[in-house]
Structure formats: C-alpha cells, structure tokens
PDB file of C-alpha atoms and ligand atoms in Angstrom:
ATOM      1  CA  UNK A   1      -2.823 -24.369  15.156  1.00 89.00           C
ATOM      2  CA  UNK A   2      -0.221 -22.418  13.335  1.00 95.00           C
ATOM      3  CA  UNK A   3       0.171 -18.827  14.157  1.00 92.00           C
ATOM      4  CA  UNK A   4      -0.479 -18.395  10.559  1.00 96.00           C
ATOM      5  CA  UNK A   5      -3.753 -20.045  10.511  1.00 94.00           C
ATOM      6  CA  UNK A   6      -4.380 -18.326  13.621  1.00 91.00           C
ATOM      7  CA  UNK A   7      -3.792 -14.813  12.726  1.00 93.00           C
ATOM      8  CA  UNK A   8      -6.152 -15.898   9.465  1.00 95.00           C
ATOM      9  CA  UNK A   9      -8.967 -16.524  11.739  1.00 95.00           C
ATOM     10  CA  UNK A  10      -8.574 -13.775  13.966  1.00 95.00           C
ATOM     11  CA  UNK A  11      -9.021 -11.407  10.636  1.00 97.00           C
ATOM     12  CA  UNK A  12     -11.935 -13.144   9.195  1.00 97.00           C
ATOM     13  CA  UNK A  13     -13.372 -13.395  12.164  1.00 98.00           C
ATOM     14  CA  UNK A  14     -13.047  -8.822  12.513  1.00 98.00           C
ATOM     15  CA  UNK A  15     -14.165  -9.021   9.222  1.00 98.00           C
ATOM     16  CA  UNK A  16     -17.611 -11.387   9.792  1.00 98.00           C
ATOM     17  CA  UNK A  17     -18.255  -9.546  12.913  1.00 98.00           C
ATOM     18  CA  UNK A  18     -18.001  -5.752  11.389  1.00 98.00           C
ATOM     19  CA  UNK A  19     -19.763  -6.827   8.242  1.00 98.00           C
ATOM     20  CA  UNK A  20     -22.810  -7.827  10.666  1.00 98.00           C
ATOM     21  CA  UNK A  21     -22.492  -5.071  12.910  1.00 98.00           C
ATOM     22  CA  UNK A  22     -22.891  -2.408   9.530  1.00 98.00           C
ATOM     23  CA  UNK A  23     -26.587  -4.470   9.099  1.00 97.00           C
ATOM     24  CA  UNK A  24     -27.251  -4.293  12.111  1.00 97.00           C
ATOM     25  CA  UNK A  25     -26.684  -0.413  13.052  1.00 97.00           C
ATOM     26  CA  UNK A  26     -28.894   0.621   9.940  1.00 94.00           C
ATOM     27  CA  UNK A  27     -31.647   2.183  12.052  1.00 93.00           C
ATOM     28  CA  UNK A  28     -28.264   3.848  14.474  1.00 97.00           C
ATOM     29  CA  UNK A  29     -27.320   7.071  13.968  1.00 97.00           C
ATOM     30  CA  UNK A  30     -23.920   8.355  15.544  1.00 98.00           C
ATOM     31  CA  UNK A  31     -20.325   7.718  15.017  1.00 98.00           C
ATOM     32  CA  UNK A  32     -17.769   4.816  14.470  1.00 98.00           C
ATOM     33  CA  UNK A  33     -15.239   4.510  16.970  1.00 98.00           C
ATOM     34  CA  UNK A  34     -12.086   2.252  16.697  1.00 98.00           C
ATOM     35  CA  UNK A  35      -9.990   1.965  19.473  1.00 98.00           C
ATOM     36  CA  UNK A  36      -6.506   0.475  18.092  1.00 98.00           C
ATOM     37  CA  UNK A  37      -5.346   2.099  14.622  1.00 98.00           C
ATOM     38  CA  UNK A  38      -2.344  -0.479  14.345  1.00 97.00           C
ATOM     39  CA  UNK A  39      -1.505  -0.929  10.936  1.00 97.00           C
ATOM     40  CA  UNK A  40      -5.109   0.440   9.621  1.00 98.00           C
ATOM     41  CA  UNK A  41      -6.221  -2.806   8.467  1.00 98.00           C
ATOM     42  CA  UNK A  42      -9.604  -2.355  10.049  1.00 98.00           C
ATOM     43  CA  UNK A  43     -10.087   1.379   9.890  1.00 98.00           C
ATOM     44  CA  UNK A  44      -9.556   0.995   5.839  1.00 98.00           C
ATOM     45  CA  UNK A  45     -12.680  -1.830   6.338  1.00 98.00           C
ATOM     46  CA  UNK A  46     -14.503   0.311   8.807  1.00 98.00           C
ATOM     47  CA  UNK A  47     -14.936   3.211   6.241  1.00 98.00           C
ATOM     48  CA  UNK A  48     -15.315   1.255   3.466  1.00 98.00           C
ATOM     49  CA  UNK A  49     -18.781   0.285   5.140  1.00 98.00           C
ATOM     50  CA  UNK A  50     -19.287   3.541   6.537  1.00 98.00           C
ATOM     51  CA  UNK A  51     -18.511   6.073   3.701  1.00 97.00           C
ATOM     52  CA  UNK A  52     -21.326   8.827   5.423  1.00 96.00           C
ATOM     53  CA  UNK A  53     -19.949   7.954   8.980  1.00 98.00           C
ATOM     54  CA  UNK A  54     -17.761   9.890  10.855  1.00 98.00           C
ATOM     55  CA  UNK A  55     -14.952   7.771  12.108  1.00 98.00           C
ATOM     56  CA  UNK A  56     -13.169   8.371  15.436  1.00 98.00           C
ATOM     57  CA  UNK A  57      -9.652   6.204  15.854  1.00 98.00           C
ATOM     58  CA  UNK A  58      -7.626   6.163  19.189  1.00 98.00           C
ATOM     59  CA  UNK A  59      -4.586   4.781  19.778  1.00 98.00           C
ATOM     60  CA  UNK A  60      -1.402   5.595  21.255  1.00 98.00           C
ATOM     61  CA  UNK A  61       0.563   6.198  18.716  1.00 97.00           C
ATOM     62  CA  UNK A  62       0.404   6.621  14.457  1.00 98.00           C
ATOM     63  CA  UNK A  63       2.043   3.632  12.940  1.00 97.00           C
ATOM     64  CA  UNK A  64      -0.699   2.780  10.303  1.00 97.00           C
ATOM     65  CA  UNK A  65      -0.087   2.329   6.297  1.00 96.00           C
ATOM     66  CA  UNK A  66       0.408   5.655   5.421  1.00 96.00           C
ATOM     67  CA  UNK A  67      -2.784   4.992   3.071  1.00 96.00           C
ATOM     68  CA  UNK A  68      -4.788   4.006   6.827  1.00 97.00           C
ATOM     69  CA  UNK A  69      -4.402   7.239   8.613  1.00 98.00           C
ATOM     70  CA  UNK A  70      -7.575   9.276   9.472  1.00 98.00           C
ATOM     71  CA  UNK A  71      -6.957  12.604   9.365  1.00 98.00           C
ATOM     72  CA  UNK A  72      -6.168  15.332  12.236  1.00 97.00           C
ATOM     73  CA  UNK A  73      -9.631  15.816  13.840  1.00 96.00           C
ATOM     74  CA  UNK A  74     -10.486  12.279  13.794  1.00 98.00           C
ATOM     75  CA  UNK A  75      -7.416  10.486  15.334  1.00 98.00           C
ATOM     76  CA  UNK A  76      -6.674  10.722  18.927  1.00 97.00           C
ATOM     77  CA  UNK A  77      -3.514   9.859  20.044  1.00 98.00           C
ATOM     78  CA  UNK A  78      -2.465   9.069  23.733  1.00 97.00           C
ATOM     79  CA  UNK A  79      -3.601   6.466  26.435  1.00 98.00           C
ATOM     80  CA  UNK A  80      -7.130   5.116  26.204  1.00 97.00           C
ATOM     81  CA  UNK A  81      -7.191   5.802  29.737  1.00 97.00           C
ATOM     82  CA  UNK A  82      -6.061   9.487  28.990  1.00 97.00           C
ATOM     83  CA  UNK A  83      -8.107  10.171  25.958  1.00 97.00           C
ATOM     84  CA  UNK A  84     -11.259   8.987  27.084  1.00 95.00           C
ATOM     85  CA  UNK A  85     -12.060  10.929  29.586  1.00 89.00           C
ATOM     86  CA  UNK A  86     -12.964  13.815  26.800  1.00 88.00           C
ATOM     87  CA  UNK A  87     -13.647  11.651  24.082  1.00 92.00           C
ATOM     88  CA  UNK A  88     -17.093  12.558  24.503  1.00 92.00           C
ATOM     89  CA  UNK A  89     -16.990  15.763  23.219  1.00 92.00           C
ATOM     90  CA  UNK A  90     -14.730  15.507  20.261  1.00 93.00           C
ATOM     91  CA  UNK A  91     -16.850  12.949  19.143  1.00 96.00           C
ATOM     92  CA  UNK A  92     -19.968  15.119  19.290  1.00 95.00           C
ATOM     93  CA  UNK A  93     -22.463  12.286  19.373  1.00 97.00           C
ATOM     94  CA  UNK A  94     -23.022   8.609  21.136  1.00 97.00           C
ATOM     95  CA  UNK A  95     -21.355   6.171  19.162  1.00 98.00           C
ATOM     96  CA  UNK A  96     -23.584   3.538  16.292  1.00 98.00           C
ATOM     97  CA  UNK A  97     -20.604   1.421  16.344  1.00 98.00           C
ATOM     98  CA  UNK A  98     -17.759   0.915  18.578  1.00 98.00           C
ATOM     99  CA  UNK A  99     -14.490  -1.437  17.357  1.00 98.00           C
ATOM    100  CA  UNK A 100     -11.966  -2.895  19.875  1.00 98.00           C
ATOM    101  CA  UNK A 101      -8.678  -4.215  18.472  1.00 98.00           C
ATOM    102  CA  UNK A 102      -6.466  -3.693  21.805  1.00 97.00           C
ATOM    103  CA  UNK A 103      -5.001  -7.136  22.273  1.00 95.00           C
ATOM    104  CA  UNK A 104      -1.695  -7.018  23.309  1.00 94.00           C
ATOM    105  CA  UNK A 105      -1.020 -10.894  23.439  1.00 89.00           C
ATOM    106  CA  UNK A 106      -0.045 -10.319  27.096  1.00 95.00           C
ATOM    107  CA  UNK A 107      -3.161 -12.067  28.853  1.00 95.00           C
ATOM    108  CA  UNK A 108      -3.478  -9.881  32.276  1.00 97.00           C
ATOM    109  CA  UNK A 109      -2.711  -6.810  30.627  1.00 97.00           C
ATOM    110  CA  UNK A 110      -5.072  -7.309  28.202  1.00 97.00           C
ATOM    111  CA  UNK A 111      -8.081  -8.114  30.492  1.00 97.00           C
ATOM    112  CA  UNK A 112      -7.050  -5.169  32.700  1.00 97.00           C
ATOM    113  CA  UNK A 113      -7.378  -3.189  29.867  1.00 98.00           C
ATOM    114  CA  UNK A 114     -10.785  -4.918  28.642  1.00 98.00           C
ATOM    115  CA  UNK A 115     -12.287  -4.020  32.713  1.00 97.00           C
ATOM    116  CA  UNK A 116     -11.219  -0.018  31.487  1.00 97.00           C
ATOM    117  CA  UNK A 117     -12.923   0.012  28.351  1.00 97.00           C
ATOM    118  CA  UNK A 118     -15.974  -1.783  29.556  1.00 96.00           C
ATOM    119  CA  UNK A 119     -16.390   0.802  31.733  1.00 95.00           C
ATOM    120  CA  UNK A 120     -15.931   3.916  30.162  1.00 95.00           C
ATOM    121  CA  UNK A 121     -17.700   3.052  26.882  1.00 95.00           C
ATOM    122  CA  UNK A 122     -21.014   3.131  28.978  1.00 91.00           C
ATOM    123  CA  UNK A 123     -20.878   6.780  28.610  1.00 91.00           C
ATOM    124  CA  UNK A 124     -20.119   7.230  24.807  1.00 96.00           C
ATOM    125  CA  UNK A 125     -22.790   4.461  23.415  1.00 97.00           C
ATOM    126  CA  UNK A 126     -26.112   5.230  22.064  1.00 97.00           C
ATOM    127  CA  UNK A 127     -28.742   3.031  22.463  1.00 96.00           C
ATOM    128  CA  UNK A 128     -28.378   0.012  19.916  1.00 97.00           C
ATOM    129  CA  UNK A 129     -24.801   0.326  19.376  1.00 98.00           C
ATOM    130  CA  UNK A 130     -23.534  -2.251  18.307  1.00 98.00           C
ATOM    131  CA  UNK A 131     -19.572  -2.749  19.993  1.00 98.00           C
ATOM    132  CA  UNK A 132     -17.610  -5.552  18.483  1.00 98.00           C
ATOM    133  CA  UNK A 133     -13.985  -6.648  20.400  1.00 98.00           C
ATOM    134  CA  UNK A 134     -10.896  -8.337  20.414  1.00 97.00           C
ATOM    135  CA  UNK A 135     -11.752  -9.346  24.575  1.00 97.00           C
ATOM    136  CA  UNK A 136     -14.557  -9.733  26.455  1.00 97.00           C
ATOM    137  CA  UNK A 137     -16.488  -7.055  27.556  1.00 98.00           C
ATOM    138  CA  UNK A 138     -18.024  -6.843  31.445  1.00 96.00           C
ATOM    139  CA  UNK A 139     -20.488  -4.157  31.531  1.00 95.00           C
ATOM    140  CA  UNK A 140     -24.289  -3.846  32.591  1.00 93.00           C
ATOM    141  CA  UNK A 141     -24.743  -1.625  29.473  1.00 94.00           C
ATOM    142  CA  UNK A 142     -23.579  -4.101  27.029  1.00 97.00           C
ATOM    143  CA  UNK A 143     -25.707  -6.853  26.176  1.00 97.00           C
ATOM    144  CA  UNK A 144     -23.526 -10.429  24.687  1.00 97.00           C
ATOM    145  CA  UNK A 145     -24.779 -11.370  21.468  1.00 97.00           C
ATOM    146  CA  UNK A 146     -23.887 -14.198  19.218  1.00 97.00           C
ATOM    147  CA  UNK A 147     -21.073 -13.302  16.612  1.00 98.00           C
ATOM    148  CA  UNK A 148     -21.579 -14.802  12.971  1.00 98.00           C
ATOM    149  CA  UNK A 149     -21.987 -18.725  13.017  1.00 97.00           C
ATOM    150  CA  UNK A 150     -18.356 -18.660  10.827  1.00 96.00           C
ATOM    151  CA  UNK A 151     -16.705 -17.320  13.880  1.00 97.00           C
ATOM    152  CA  UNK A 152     -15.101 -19.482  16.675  1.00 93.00           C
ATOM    153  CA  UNK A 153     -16.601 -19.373  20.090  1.00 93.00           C
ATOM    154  CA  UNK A 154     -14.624 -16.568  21.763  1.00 93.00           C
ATOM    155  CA  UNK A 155     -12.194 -15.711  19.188  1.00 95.00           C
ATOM    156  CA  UNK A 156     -14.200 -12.415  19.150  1.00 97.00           C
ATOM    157  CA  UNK A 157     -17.114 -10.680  20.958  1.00 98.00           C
ATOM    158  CA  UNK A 158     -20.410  -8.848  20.465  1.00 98.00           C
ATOM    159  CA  UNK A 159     -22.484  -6.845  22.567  1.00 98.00           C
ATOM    160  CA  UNK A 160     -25.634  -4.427  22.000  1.00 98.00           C
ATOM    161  CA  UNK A 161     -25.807  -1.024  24.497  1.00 97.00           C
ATOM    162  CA  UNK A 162     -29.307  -1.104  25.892  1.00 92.00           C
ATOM    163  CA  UNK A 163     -30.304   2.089  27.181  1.00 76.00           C
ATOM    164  CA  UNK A 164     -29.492   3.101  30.622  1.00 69.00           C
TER     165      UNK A 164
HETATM  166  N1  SAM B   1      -7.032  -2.723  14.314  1.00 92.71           N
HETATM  167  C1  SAM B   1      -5.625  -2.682  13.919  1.00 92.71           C
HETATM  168  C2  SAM B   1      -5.473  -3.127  12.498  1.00 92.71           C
HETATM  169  O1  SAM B   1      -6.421  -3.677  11.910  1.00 92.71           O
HETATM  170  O2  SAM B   1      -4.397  -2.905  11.914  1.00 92.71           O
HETATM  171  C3  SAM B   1      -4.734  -3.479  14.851  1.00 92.71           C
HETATM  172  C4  SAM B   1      -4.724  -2.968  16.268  1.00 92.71           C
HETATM  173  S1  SAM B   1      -3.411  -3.644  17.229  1.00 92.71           S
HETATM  174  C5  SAM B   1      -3.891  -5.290  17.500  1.00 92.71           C
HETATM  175  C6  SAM B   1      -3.689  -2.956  18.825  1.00 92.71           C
HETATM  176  C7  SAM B   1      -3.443  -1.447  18.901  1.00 92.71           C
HETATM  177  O3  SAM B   1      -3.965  -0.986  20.149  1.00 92.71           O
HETATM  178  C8  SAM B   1      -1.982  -1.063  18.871  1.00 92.71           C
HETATM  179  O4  SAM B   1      -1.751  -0.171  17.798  1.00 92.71           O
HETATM  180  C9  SAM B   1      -1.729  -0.401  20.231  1.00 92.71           C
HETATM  181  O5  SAM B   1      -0.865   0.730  20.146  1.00 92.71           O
HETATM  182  C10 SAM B   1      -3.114   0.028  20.645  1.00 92.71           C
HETATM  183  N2  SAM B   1      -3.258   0.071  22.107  1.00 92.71           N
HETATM  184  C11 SAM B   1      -3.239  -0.983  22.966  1.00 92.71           C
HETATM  185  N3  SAM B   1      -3.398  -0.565  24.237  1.00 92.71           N
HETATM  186  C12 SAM B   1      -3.559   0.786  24.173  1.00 92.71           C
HETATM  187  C13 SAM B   1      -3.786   1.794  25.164  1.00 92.71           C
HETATM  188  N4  SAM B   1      -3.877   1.494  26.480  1.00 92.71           N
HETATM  189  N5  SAM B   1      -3.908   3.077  24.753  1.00 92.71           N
HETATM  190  C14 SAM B   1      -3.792   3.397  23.437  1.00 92.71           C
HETATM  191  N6  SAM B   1      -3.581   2.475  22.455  1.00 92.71           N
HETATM  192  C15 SAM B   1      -3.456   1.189  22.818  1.00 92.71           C
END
C-alpha cells in the first residue's frame, strides 16, 4: 500500500471512529480530551461534533494550523507523562470522550507510550467514556469494542470505561 493510500485510511478511519463515539456518548456528560494537537486536524473535527463540550488538548508542543489552536485554558503543553499527573483538576470533570493520536511511527516507543496512557487515563474517565486511539490500549478499565465495519482491523481502537 502506498503511504498515500495509507495515510487516507488512517484519517477516515479517526474520522468513522469519532463520528461513532459522538452517538455513542449522548447519555455522557464530561469533557473531550485529545491527547496529540499535531496539526489540529482532529481537534477542528472534535469540536465540530462537540460545539457545547469543553475540549481539553495536550501535547508537547503548539504546531497546529493557526485556525486549530484551542485557546489558553484548554491546551496543555508539556510531556503526557508530566501533564497528567494534574490533568485532573484542570479538567474539572471525568472525561465523555477521550482521543489518542500519539503515534510516532517508531513502534517501541509508541507502545511504551500506549502502556502510560492506558494507565493513567483510568483516573480521568467517567463511566461510559468512550476513548478512541491511534494504539492499543491495555487497561482493566477499558473495555475493546468493535470500531465501524469501514475501518480495518487494527488500524484504530475502541474501548468503553466501565466503572471501577
Ligand atoms: N491529531 C493530530 C491531527 O489530527 O493533526 C495529529 C497528532 S500527531 C500524529 C501526534 C502528536 O502527539 C504530535 O503532535 C506529538 O507532539 C504528540 N506527542 C507524542 N508523544 C507525546 C508525549 N509523550 N507528550 C506530549 N505530546 C506527545
């Protein structure tokens, strides 16, 4: 596959699997977090679905579209492993929704980094969040579920938080 077709699939894919994920979080109150601004592709979708949503964005540095950047109080910039740690009260709420878009490209590195955020989401879900990733997620909280038919089998992941 070409990396052009494959970088096509990868965003339809985001964009089948966030499109569900709004449905499905109807009856979810609570946030929207997105952990990798990048260029803003996805934050730009993310409140386009979620106009009456706050929307948290971490990442560890500002390079989005000038057009993609949330502003002051709901970026946070610095290591996921830094921010996180207090993420929980700037946010002020579990999270509805939680988007990963962390992929590096460099395989270890990136499933390191998947075993962090697996972890410390635990404590900023609510119940029947829906989380949505780039990797695969290891966590007793989070609970697989099939992404949209349209999407390849693991070209991207859902999970549900069940209550702990
Ligand atoms: N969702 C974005 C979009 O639609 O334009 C693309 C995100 S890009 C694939 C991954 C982003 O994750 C990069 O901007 C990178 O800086 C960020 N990132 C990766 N590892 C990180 C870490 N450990 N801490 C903070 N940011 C990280």
């Amino acid at each position: 596959m070409s990396r052009l077709d494959s970088a096509i699939r990868r965003l339809e894919a985001q964009r089948h699997c966030l499109n569900r994920a709004a449905r499905m979080i109807d009856g979810v109150s609570g946030p929207v977090l997105e952990f990798g601004l990048g260029n803003g592709r996805t934050f730009d979708h993310l409140r386009e679905l979620f106009p009456d949503r706050e929307i948290f964005v971490f990442d560890r540095h500002v390079e989005a579209h000038r057009e993609c950047i949330p502003d002051d109080r709901h970026i946070v910039v610095g290591d996921f492993r830094d921010t996180l740690a207090g993420a929980g009260a700037r946010i002020g709420a579990p999270a509805a929704l939680v988007h990963c878009d962390v992929g590096s490209g460099r395989a270890e590195e990136d499933r390191r980094l998947a075993r962090y955020l697996a972890g410390a989401l635990s404590g900023l879900v609510a119940p029947g969040c829906v989380v949505v990733a780039d990797q695969a997620l290891d966590s007793d909280t989070l609970v697989a579920i099939d992404p949209p038919s349209e999407v390849e089998p693991r070209r991207y992941f859902m999970y549900r938080a069940v209550p702990t």
